[in-house]
Amino acid sequence: MSSPRWLRRTGTPRLEYGADYNPEQWPRSTWDDDIQAMRAAGVTIVSLAIFSWARLEPVEGEYNFGWLDEVMDLLHAGGIAVDLATATASPPPWLTAKHPEILPVDVHGATIWPGGRQHWRPTSPVFREHALRLVRIMAERYRDHPALTAWHISNELGCHNIYDYSDDAAAAFRTWLRARYGDLDALNAAWGTAFWSQHYSDWAQILPPRQAATHPNPTQQLDFKRFSSDALKDYLCAERDLLRELTPEVPITTNFMVMGEMKPMNYADWAAEVDFVSNDHYVQLGMGPRAQDELSFSANLTGHIAGGRPWFLMEHSTSAVNWQPINVPKKPGELARDSLTHVAHGADAVCFFQWRQSRAGAEKYHSAMLPHAGTDSGVYRSVARLGETLRRLAPIAGTAQTPARAAILFDWTSWWTSEQDSHPTDRLRYRQEALDWYSAFLGLGVRADVVPVGADFSGYDVVVAPVLHVVPAALAERLESYVTGGGHLVTTYFSGVVDEHDHVWLGGYPGPLRDLLGIRIEEFAPLGDDERAELDNGLAGTLWTDGITVTGTDVEVLASYKGGAPAITRRTAGAGSAAYVSTRLGPDGLAPVLRDLLDRAGLDSELPAELRGRVELAVRGDFWFLINRTAEPVELTGLAGEVLHGTPGLLEPRGVAVLRRPS
Ligand code: GAL
């Protein structure tokens, strides 16, 4: 396993620690104090100039780099590395005033005006020309600066501007479609345009799915989602290519947002374009104790998007954010626990938004490493303690995540497609179902990796594919050979229903998985909001049921609906098996079902029995991370190893212990 490229520039392997740093929001007199307080807190790296375009180029063609030169020099003198942004995230007022044609257009045709940030069309040639000019100037100016450690392209590409319905987008969409389909016949067939008189006779007739009278064409919607993700990836590559040409030695990243319902960017498909994967994660509101599961799920998925290699946590929060309806501070212990959970899943850097809490602007109530209260504050003290912890954990840097024996497949195309409109129910939530399975694994104390569907999953003993809605023929074959090769596949309702064009597989659901599962479904039977489907094992399902007929020979019905229809089935195929769960059981309902399926596959927890469910385990080589999932102390018994972090024998409430296990 080679180290991520950013480590080469920083010498001895270490866990990086830092934040976005926005000194341009502050008088010069604060900068020296900043650097002193950073050093005292153990900060090793900052991301600089993310939103600085208007400061660096206040008037077209007139540059003001003096302040940035000075900050770079001060940071370097202070021993702090710089992840330097290309500064293109938010266009300056002179650019949008001169070229309003770069402003995005929403689905209703309304212009997205300046006033916030990221108000640019991903496909605008005018924006790209101006942005790349700035990238070139930044690269030429700072290429030899000793503080420059990595390039940070733009910022959270697509956070606000992913879906643009402008004429630029329409033109680029047509070009993308020509490349995908070659000719209009193929496009008409893929989009099913025989339906509702939608046949196209000229490319110029094709538009993004702008506000329509009723349900827009589903394949047009799906292709627009694919195109929009690709369009931003293309923009990312344009900045990257220029940087690679000018500074081939400097590694390049951009901050992904693998978190919550942030679904438009297919990061599994973007990851190969950067030198190292970075992620931003914010704890989701309203999830109660499941919020910690969601954090772990996102970190785990990020690690597998990064191909199991260490990755960079570019942003999270020290305490409250400002953008949820109610923004509550973190409880004691949460700051360190959240950070170390990311490290447990392969992060080799822990960074925050931002270093110094703003006085003005939209994010002045967003927490930071250095809060309004200053260094004499609980947050800063926790920040400094975490810096010390990360220093002690340096030996972990560069170690790969140790693969689990079970995996949950994650598929952006199924996420996009299964939640489109005019479906059997609009209540289905793809990521929630995947997360429910992940929580069930955590509840049993069994490690599971969350892996993109395109990854090689053949080495896992158990693979869970929740709502794997889109199953092209090639994927059906991969799943089949996984099972015939001895793997244990588990899938759920609304899986295997359509092909890559969102066309239904005929002959009964779940199309290409029917024979593998040994079942056939004629009709879906979703449930109303107040309905529950009772099962004969005492569980109750919500959201969905299927009318299943068992068609295969080696199929066992593991649970039935009241009335006798099969609800959960499992077909054995040689040494492998294929199981189907036809309703939503939620994490608690899934736990006994999963326990049974894992028992049959011969897969057990690596944790002592008394820790299972209360403690999350994540493994990086010899290092075991034990994360308290409860707000109570947990006694750590039956685990040998040197304690790198934590109280020997005890997990504090919301605490984390790191053990170096005897190899
Ligand atoms: C991110 C963004 C940061 C800051 C942060 C606040 O989306 O990259 O600039 O806005 O959220 O949580």
XYZ file of C-alpha atoms and ligand atoms in Angstrom:
675
model
C 0.000 0.000 0.000
C 1.576 3.269 -1.054
C 1.036 6.371 1.040
C -1.254 9.049 -0.303
C 0.712 11.535 -2.357
C 0.244 14.410 0.054
C 2.363 12.605 2.643
C 5.399 12.764 0.402
C 5.373 16.514 0.623
C 5.080 16.570 4.396
C 7.883 14.142 5.192
C 7.302 11.839 8.164
C 3.908 10.166 8.079
C 1.503 11.913 10.393
C -2.182 12.511 10.675
C -2.830 15.973 9.291
C -4.865 18.385 11.366
C -6.376 21.697 10.394
C -9.130 23.703 8.776
C -10.236 26.080 6.068
C -8.444 29.313 6.848
C -9.973 32.586 5.668
C -7.541 35.304 6.817
C -8.924 37.750 4.270
C -11.951 38.135 6.544
C -9.707 39.503 9.301
C -7.338 42.411 9.873
C -3.634 41.702 9.397
C -3.168 42.073 13.149
C -4.900 38.734 13.829
C -2.737 36.616 11.544
C 0.229 36.128 13.863
C -2.110 35.212 16.732
C -3.852 32.777 14.429
C -0.652 30.989 13.595
C 0.430 30.876 17.203
C -2.934 29.428 18.270
C -2.797 26.953 15.384
C 0.598 25.741 16.505
C -0.592 25.450 20.083
C -3.517 23.324 18.895
C -1.318 21.034 16.797
C -2.550 22.286 13.414
C -0.402 20.968 10.561
C -2.296 22.081 7.447
C -4.843 24.664 6.313
C -6.903 25.121 3.161
C -6.455 28.614 1.875
C -8.103 30.967 -0.636
C -11.239 28.895 -1.178
C -13.513 31.914 -1.601
C -10.851 34.489 -2.436
C -11.398 35.199 -6.128
C -12.858 38.679 -5.568
C -9.941 39.518 -3.274
C -7.282 38.159 -5.610
C -8.751 39.712 -8.754
C -10.893 42.633 -7.555
C -11.161 44.032 -11.074
C -10.840 41.988 -14.241
C -7.153 41.415 -15.008
C -5.920 43.325 -11.924
C -4.445 41.069 -9.297
C -3.805 41.515 -5.628
C -1.696 38.644 -4.376
C 0.250 40.518 -1.718
C -1.900 39.350 1.193
C -1.884 35.729 0.064
C 1.895 35.771 -0.460
C 2.278 37.015 3.083
C -0.102 34.436 4.577
C 1.646 31.620 2.699
C 5.010 32.825 4.023
C 3.724 33.155 7.597
C 2.212 29.688 7.529
C 5.379 28.206 6.151
C 7.459 29.938 8.785
C 5.052 28.498 11.362
C 5.537 24.984 9.996
C 1.997 24.749 8.649
C 1.402 23.237 5.215
C -1.067 24.662 2.718
C -3.737 22.901 0.726
C -4.153 25.788 -1.681
C -7.524 26.325 -3.325
C -7.737 27.353 -6.937
C -10.075 30.120 -5.682
C -12.672 29.472 -8.375
C -15.569 28.379 -6.144
C -17.452 31.663 -6.168
C -17.223 34.129 -9.075
C -16.606 37.804 -8.235
C -19.252 40.482 -8.885
C -17.365 41.998 -11.838
C -17.575 38.665 -13.666
C -21.303 38.087 -13.183
C -22.057 41.743 -13.968
C -20.115 41.549 -17.215
C -21.222 38.015 -18.096
C -24.653 37.298 -16.625
C -24.771 34.347 -19.023
C -22.672 32.347 -16.557
C -25.495 32.377 -13.985
C -27.345 29.067 -13.579
C -31.012 28.672 -14.439
C -33.363 26.575 -12.336
C -35.951 24.045 -13.492
C -38.587 26.794 -13.801
C -36.355 29.009 -15.931
C -35.507 31.430 -13.100
C -31.980 32.838 -12.917
C -29.890 32.024 -9.853
C -28.492 35.440 -8.990
C -25.262 36.378 -7.222
C -25.506 37.089 -3.511
C -24.618 33.664 -2.165
C -21.885 31.525 -3.669
C -21.303 28.967 -6.449
C -23.582 30.846 -8.868
C -22.000 29.523 -12.031
C -23.079 27.096 -14.726
C -20.958 23.944 -14.765
C -21.076 23.981 -18.572
C -20.514 27.698 -19.183
C -17.580 28.196 -21.587
C -17.275 31.800 -20.407
C -17.007 30.798 -16.752
C -14.511 28.099 -17.577
C -12.309 30.485 -19.544
C -12.162 32.984 -16.675
C -11.728 30.326 -13.987
C -8.923 28.549 -15.837
C -7.138 31.850 -16.323
C -7.119 32.296 -12.557
C -6.011 28.689 -11.992
C -3.052 29.259 -14.323
C -2.029 32.418 -12.519
C -2.338 30.735 -9.101
C -0.273 27.754 -10.250
C 2.436 29.905 -11.837
C 2.672 32.108 -8.781
C 2.750 29.454 -6.064
C 4.246 26.431 -7.839
C 7.549 26.736 -5.973
C 6.215 27.963 -2.661
C 7.464 25.597 0.045
C 4.130 25.667 1.912
C 2.202 24.343 -1.108
C 1.308 20.749 -0.283
C -1.761 20.051 -2.388
C -4.221 21.743 -4.733
C -7.824 22.053 -3.617
C -9.909 22.379 -6.771
C -12.855 24.746 -6.381
C -14.962 23.721 -3.361
C -17.707 21.136 -2.915
C -18.400 21.056 -6.645
C -22.151 20.792 -7.180
C -23.218 21.723 -3.661
C -25.526 24.449 -4.993
C -25.172 24.389 -8.779
C -25.387 20.756 -9.875
C -28.700 21.013 -11.731
C -28.575 23.809 -14.260
C -31.289 23.989 -16.955
C -29.773 26.848 -18.970
C -29.156 26.918 -22.720
C -25.482 26.117 -22.068
C -26.621 23.030 -20.187
C -28.997 22.112 -23.035
C -26.185 22.316 -25.591
C -23.792 20.288 -23.434
C -26.523 17.743 -22.657
C -27.028 17.167 -26.404
C -23.298 16.670 -26.911
C -23.229 14.210 -23.998
C -26.242 12.338 -25.424
C -24.673 12.106 -28.885
C -21.596 10.533 -27.312
C -23.746 8.101 -25.333
C -26.195 7.051 -28.043
C -24.557 7.867 -31.366
C -27.828 8.433 -33.197
C -31.356 9.548 -32.516
C -32.823 6.083 -33.074
C -30.825 4.748 -30.160
C -31.811 7.720 -28.016
C -35.492 7.357 -28.922
C -35.353 3.669 -28.038
C -33.536 4.271 -24.732
C -35.871 7.081 -23.701
C -38.995 5.140 -24.716
C -40.219 8.125 -26.709
C -43.014 6.110 -28.314
C -44.758 6.988 -25.047
C -46.723 10.294 -24.937
C -45.668 11.409 -28.431
C -42.104 12.255 -27.449
C -40.253 11.005 -30.536
C -37.296 13.255 -31.474
C -36.441 13.897 -35.118
C -33.627 16.411 -34.518
C -31.026 16.740 -31.739
C -31.934 20.419 -31.403
C -35.354 19.414 -30.050
C -33.826 17.826 -26.958
C -33.857 19.836 -23.728
C -32.934 19.282 -20.114
C -35.984 18.077 -18.163
C -37.276 21.596 -17.484
C -40.538 22.107 -15.585
C -43.088 20.029 -17.499
C -46.876 19.709 -17.406
C -46.609 16.357 -15.667
C -44.095 13.562 -15.015
C -41.103 14.209 -17.272
C -39.684 11.264 -19.229
C -37.927 9.057 -16.633
C -34.945 8.107 -18.796
C -34.462 11.739 -19.776
C -34.413 12.530 -16.045
C -31.953 9.728 -15.341
C -29.681 10.747 -18.201
C -29.815 14.353 -17.037
C -28.641 13.195 -13.606
C -25.821 11.211 -15.208
C -24.942 14.141 -17.452
C -24.977 16.685 -14.603
C -22.584 14.571 -12.530
C -20.370 14.106 -15.597
C -20.467 17.816 -16.469
C -19.014 18.787 -13.098
C -16.526 15.948 -13.271
C -15.477 17.352 -16.628
C -15.012 20.764 -15.047
C -12.956 19.194 -12.252
C -10.778 17.520 -14.882
C -10.301 20.797 -16.756
C -8.813 22.470 -13.659
C -6.876 19.327 -12.826
C -5.343 18.962 -16.291
C -4.099 22.512 -16.217
C -2.607 22.039 -12.741
C -0.961 18.778 -13.771
C 0.609 20.518 -16.723
C 1.954 23.387 -14.614
C 2.752 21.654 -11.298
C 3.039 17.921 -12.000
C 4.522 17.246 -8.559
C 1.691 18.732 -6.535
C -1.138 16.315 -5.671
C -4.672 17.385 -6.471
C -7.898 16.909 -4.595
C -11.379 18.344 -4.332
C -13.719 17.989 -1.386
C -16.533 15.483 -1.949
C -19.718 15.489 0.120
C -20.362 11.865 0.955
C -23.011 12.547 3.566
C -26.733 12.299 4.138
C -28.999 12.841 1.174
C -26.322 14.542 -0.935
C -26.948 12.370 -3.975
C -26.359 14.228 -7.263
C -22.591 13.675 -7.591
C -21.558 10.121 -8.378
C -18.358 10.183 -6.343
C -17.605 6.535 -6.991
C -17.143 7.660 -10.569
C -15.189 10.835 -9.734
C -12.624 9.313 -7.386
C -10.217 8.138 -10.087
C -9.826 11.730 -11.302
C -8.091 13.050 -8.163
C -4.763 12.168 -6.581
C -6.370 11.620 -3.208
C -9.980 11.566 -2.070
C -11.184 14.242 0.335
C -14.535 14.376 2.014
C -16.672 16.837 3.953
C -19.104 15.470 6.490
C -21.631 17.154 8.733
C -23.701 15.286 11.300
C -27.292 15.019 10.126
C -30.053 16.681 12.105
C -33.028 14.780 13.454
C -31.530 11.288 13.279
C -31.059 10.899 17.035
C -28.588 8.129 17.868
C -28.609 7.019 14.205
C -26.661 10.166 13.307
C -23.510 8.447 14.532
C -24.296 5.421 12.351
C -24.721 7.779 9.406
C -21.323 9.353 10.086
C -19.710 5.914 10.236
C -21.538 4.802 7.075
C -20.358 7.904 5.178
C -16.775 7.537 6.386
C -16.773 3.862 5.489
C -18.173 4.549 2.004
C -15.639 7.347 1.471
C -12.839 4.920 2.310
C -14.113 2.454 -0.253
C -14.631 5.140 -2.868
C -10.940 5.854 -2.215
C -10.247 2.211 -3.011
C -9.337 1.383 0.609
C -6.497 3.924 0.572
C -6.230 6.622 3.252
C -8.274 9.720 2.528
C -8.522 13.275 3.777
C -11.359 14.572 5.965
C -11.428 18.103 4.581
C -14.317 19.512 6.607
C -16.532 18.727 9.538
C -17.633 20.881 12.445
C -16.178 21.370 15.896
C -19.672 22.042 17.237
C -22.913 23.561 15.836
C -23.461 24.389 12.162
C -25.556 27.312 10.927
C -27.594 25.772 8.135
C -30.025 23.454 9.875
C -33.344 24.752 11.261
C -32.037 24.366 14.815
C -28.269 24.244 15.336
C -27.223 22.553 18.522
C -23.658 22.379 19.854
C -21.845 19.064 20.148
C -21.978 17.317 23.511
C -18.781 16.670 25.502
C -16.784 13.957 23.782
C -18.560 14.261 20.426
C -15.937 16.387 18.722
C -13.197 13.810 19.313
C -15.482 10.836 18.732
C -16.722 12.163 15.393
C -13.187 12.960 14.234
C -11.764 9.620 15.347
C -14.611 7.710 13.685
C -13.456 9.195 10.384
C -9.872 8.203 11.206
C -11.088 4.718 12.120
C -12.462 4.394 8.591
C -9.270 5.467 6.889
C -9.011 9.258 7.195
C -5.382 10.342 7.528
C -6.387 13.966 8.044
C -8.916 15.662 10.298
C -9.904 19.144 9.189
C -12.732 21.486 10.050
C -14.710 24.265 8.566
C -13.164 26.620 9.639
C -10.187 27.896 11.648
C -11.574 31.171 13.052
C -15.311 31.675 13.454
C -16.458 34.531 11.211
C -17.742 37.811 12.651
C -19.770 38.661 9.596
C -21.399 36.839 6.734
C -23.795 33.921 6.457
C -21.701 31.554 8.541
C -21.015 33.684 11.604
C -22.932 31.251 13.839
C -21.124 28.202 12.450
C -18.648 26.768 14.934
C -14.919 26.793 14.223
C -11.660 25.673 15.831
C -11.212 29.139 17.294
C -14.673 30.334 18.353
C -15.937 33.887 18.939
C -15.063 33.337 22.608
C -11.375 32.935 21.705
C -8.783 30.485 22.986
C -10.280 30.616 26.480
C -13.145 28.365 25.489
C -14.263 24.747 25.768
C -14.222 24.314 22.007
C -10.633 25.499 21.596
C -9.502 23.347 24.520
C -11.184 20.288 22.940
C -9.556 21.206 19.634
C -6.123 21.363 21.241
C -6.697 18.032 23.016
C -7.654 16.443 19.712
C -4.468 17.836 18.149
C -2.498 16.081 20.876
C -4.425 12.833 20.314
C -3.752 12.918 16.586
C -0.051 13.428 17.238
C -0.047 10.285 19.378
C -1.892 8.375 16.665
C 0.723 9.198 13.998
C 1.775 5.527 13.602
C -1.640 4.875 12.061
C -1.001 7.216 9.130
C -0.769 5.368 5.839
C -2.320 2.124 7.078
C -5.086 0.714 4.942
C -8.498 -0.255 6.240
C -8.691 -3.967 6.853
C -11.515 -5.319 4.718
C -14.524 -6.716 6.545
C -16.043 -10.068 5.596
C -19.379 -8.471 4.743
C -20.202 -5.632 2.367
C -23.160 -3.412 1.598
C -23.305 -2.443 -2.077
C -23.930 1.205 -2.806
C -25.096 2.289 -6.245
C -25.646 5.896 -7.279
C -27.688 4.864 -10.338
C -30.092 2.846 -8.183
C -30.288 5.750 -5.721
C -31.181 8.186 -8.513
C -33.591 5.878 -10.274
C -35.427 4.241 -7.384
C -36.451 7.649 -6.013
C -37.788 9.102 -9.273
C -41.443 10.096 -9.546
C -44.428 8.023 -10.770
C -43.309 4.920 -8.920
C -45.252 2.466 -6.741
C -44.513 4.748 -3.758
C -42.802 8.092 -3.355
C -41.802 7.183 0.211
C -38.854 4.951 -0.680
C -35.477 6.245 0.503
C -32.593 4.367 -1.016
C -29.833 5.562 1.289
C -31.969 5.091 4.378
C -32.479 1.407 3.530
C -28.731 0.941 3.029
C -28.079 2.746 6.305
C -30.640 0.560 8.110
C -28.648 -2.510 7.101
C -25.434 -0.834 8.220
C -27.022 -0.045 11.604
C -28.133 -3.668 11.872
C -24.517 -4.775 11.313
C -23.337 -2.281 13.952
C -25.994 -3.577 16.327
C -24.593 -7.086 15.948
C -21.005 -5.913 16.296
C -20.163 -7.247 12.843
C -18.019 -5.069 10.604
C -19.399 -4.336 7.133
C -17.771 -2.347 4.332
C -19.899 0.008 2.242
C -18.598 -0.453 -1.291
C -19.550 1.067 -4.619
C -21.335 -1.432 -6.826
C -18.614 -1.165 -9.476
C -15.944 -2.418 -7.042
C -14.844 -6.028 -6.897
C -17.075 -7.586 -4.239
C -16.192 -11.186 -5.002
C -13.946 -11.526 -1.935
C -16.699 -10.851 0.602
C -18.463 -13.745 2.338
C -21.716 -11.806 2.542
C -22.928 -9.046 0.230
C -26.070 -7.057 0.996
C -27.507 -5.146 -1.963
C -30.396 -3.061 -0.616
C -32.823 -1.671 -3.238
C -30.452 -2.578 -6.063
C -33.047 -1.226 -8.440
C -31.010 -0.886 -11.626
C -29.502 -4.192 -12.675
C -28.014 -4.174 -16.177
C -27.321 -7.636 -17.618
C -23.608 -7.440 -16.771
C -24.349 -6.735 -13.103
C -26.812 -9.638 -12.991
C -24.009 -11.870 -14.259
C -21.572 -10.564 -11.618
C -24.102 -11.265 -8.869
C -24.782 -14.705 -10.222
C -21.131 -15.672 -10.418
C -20.632 -14.276 -6.914
C -23.284 -16.676 -5.593
C -22.187 -19.661 -7.644
C -18.669 -18.966 -6.400
C -19.891 -19.496 -2.823
C -20.923 -15.929 -1.881
C -23.991 -15.123 0.177
C -26.091 -12.405 -1.462
C -28.931 -10.593 0.264
C -31.158 -8.214 -1.640
C -34.433 -6.432 -0.999
C -37.653 -5.041 -2.382
C -37.547 -2.984 -5.623
C -34.254 -4.592 -6.675
C -33.523 -5.987 -10.136
C -36.513 -4.169 -11.595
C -35.038 -2.138 -14.460
C -32.075 -2.102 -16.842
C -29.633 0.784 -17.418
C -32.262 2.685 -19.449
C -34.821 2.415 -16.641
C -36.787 -0.091 -18.748
C -38.538 -2.795 -16.772
C -37.267 -6.354 -17.101
C -40.216 -8.469 -18.287
C -41.643 -11.793 -17.174
C -42.026 -10.958 -13.481
C -39.846 -9.161 -10.958
C -37.007 -9.118 -10.034
C -36.150 -9.616 -13.693
C -32.605 -10.877 -14.097
C -32.370 -11.959 -10.446
C -35.476 -14.222 -10.543
C -33.625 -17.468 -11.141
C -30.828 -16.600 -8.764
C -33.325 -15.900 -5.970
C -35.767 -18.622 -7.041
C -38.744 -16.296 -6.712
C -41.163 -14.409 -8.971
C -43.221 -11.315 -8.195
C -46.210 -10.279 -10.296
C -47.190 -7.093 -8.518
C -45.663 -4.707 -6.003
C -47.821 -3.933 -2.988
C -46.520 -0.808 -1.240
C -48.000 0.080 2.128
C -49.783 3.231 3.217
C -48.181 5.448 5.837
C -50.249 3.915 8.647
C -50.050 0.340 7.445
C -47.789 -2.385 8.770
C -47.329 -5.868 7.396
C -47.164 -8.422 10.216
C -44.720 -11.287 9.753
C -44.989 -14.707 11.363
C -41.637 -14.197 13.156
C -43.080 -11.334 15.191
C -41.582 -8.562 13.045
C -43.577 -5.954 11.143
C -42.700 -4.372 7.819
C -43.518 -0.911 6.518
C -43.353 0.863 3.147
C -43.461 -2.141 0.831
C -44.537 -5.743 0.330
C -44.310 -8.041 -2.658
C -46.551 -10.884 -3.747
C -43.844 -13.565 -3.963
C -44.225 -16.944 -5.644
C -41.434 -19.373 -4.921
C -40.264 -20.804 -8.239
C -36.852 -22.280 -7.404
C -36.182 -25.691 -5.951
C -33.804 -24.899 -3.110
C -35.697 -21.976 -1.675
C -36.509 -21.756 1.998
C -39.113 -19.300 3.211
C -37.523 -17.710 6.280
C -40.543 -15.592 7.180
C -44.063 -15.194 5.834
C -46.704 -12.507 5.960
C -49.794 -13.252 8.007
C -51.920 -15.184 5.566
C -48.971 -17.265 4.445
C -47.351 -15.413 1.534
C -43.525 -15.492 1.612
C -41.853 -12.343 2.984
C -38.189 -13.363 3.321
C -36.692 -16.123 1.205
C -33.311 -17.748 0.821
C -32.182 -19.993 -1.967
C -29.079 -22.122 -1.554
C -26.929 -22.496 -4.629
C -23.936 -24.790 -4.062
C -21.880 -23.259 -1.280
C -23.527 -19.875 -1.800
C -26.996 -18.448 -1.317
C -29.302 -15.660 -2.438
C -31.808 -14.144 0.000
C -34.627 -11.652 -0.571
C -36.278 -9.351 1.974
C -39.516 -7.965 0.558
C -40.394 -5.284 3.098
C -38.786 -2.487 5.083
C -37.901 -3.726 8.555
C -35.773 -0.848 9.829
C -32.533 -1.413 11.768
C -34.173 -3.120 14.737
C -36.256 -5.474 12.606
C -33.324 -6.259 10.356
C -31.098 -7.240 13.292
C -32.573 -10.745 13.904
C -32.981 -11.350 10.178
C -29.366 -10.411 9.557
C -28.198 -12.451 12.568
C -29.876 -15.508 11.066
C -28.460 -14.867 7.579
C -24.941 -14.320 8.984
C -25.182 -17.508 11.069
C -26.079 -19.468 7.973
C -23.098 -17.903 6.188
C -20.831 -18.672 9.142
C -19.990 -15.061 9.902
C -19.661 -13.788 13.461
C -18.535 -10.672 15.302
C -14.842 -10.139 16.059
C -15.811 -8.440 19.341
C -16.266 -10.089 22.740
C -19.974 -10.794 23.248
C -20.481 -8.125 25.931
C -19.291 -5.340 23.618
C -21.426 -6.182 20.600
C -23.930 -3.518 19.740
C -22.586 -1.067 22.308
C -19.247 -0.628 20.583
C -18.374 -0.066 16.942
C -15.213 -1.759 15.736
C -13.136 -0.469 12.828
C -9.766 -1.951 11.910
C -6.710 -0.472 10.173
C -4.038 -3.146 10.095
C -2.894 -3.798 13.675
C -4.953 -0.890 14.993
C -8.374 -1.495 16.438
C -10.693 1.455 16.936
C -13.401 0.870 19.532
C -16.081 3.524 19.442
C -18.679 3.810 22.177
C -22.104 3.922 20.508
C -23.807 4.783 23.787
C -23.834 7.683 26.227
C -22.829 5.291 29.059
C -19.356 4.077 30.036
C -18.532 0.639 28.625
C -16.048 -1.704 30.254
C -13.527 -2.966 27.725
C -12.840 -6.548 28.583
C -11.235 -9.415 26.750
C -9.129 -7.327 24.376
C -5.336 -7.474 24.500
C -3.190 -4.728 23.050
C -1.258 -1.543 23.681
C -3.583 1.400 24.373
C -2.675 4.216 21.982
C -5.638 6.318 22.963
C -8.292 6.064 25.659
C -8.538 4.916 29.239
C -7.262 1.342 29.686
C -10.152 -1.046 30.286
C -12.838 1.586 29.852
C -14.660 3.398 27.098
C -15.900 6.751 28.324
C -19.409 7.814 27.266
C -19.078 8.730 23.561
C -15.422 7.752 23.926
C -13.016 6.063 21.530
C -10.160 3.698 22.328
C -7.375 2.819 19.913
C -5.493 -0.398 20.546
C -2.442 -1.758 18.802
C -3.283 -5.431 18.725
C -0.606 -8.081 19.000
C -0.068 -9.281 15.423
C -19.473 23.371 3.408
C -18.609 24.381 2.706
C -17.954 25.354 3.647
C -18.927 25.807 4.686
C -19.471 24.607 5.418
C -20.439 24.956 6.519
O -20.532 23.025 2.588
O -17.641 23.772 1.910
O -17.461 26.443 2.899
O -19.963 26.493 4.051
O -20.152 23.789 4.516
O -20.966 23.801 7.153
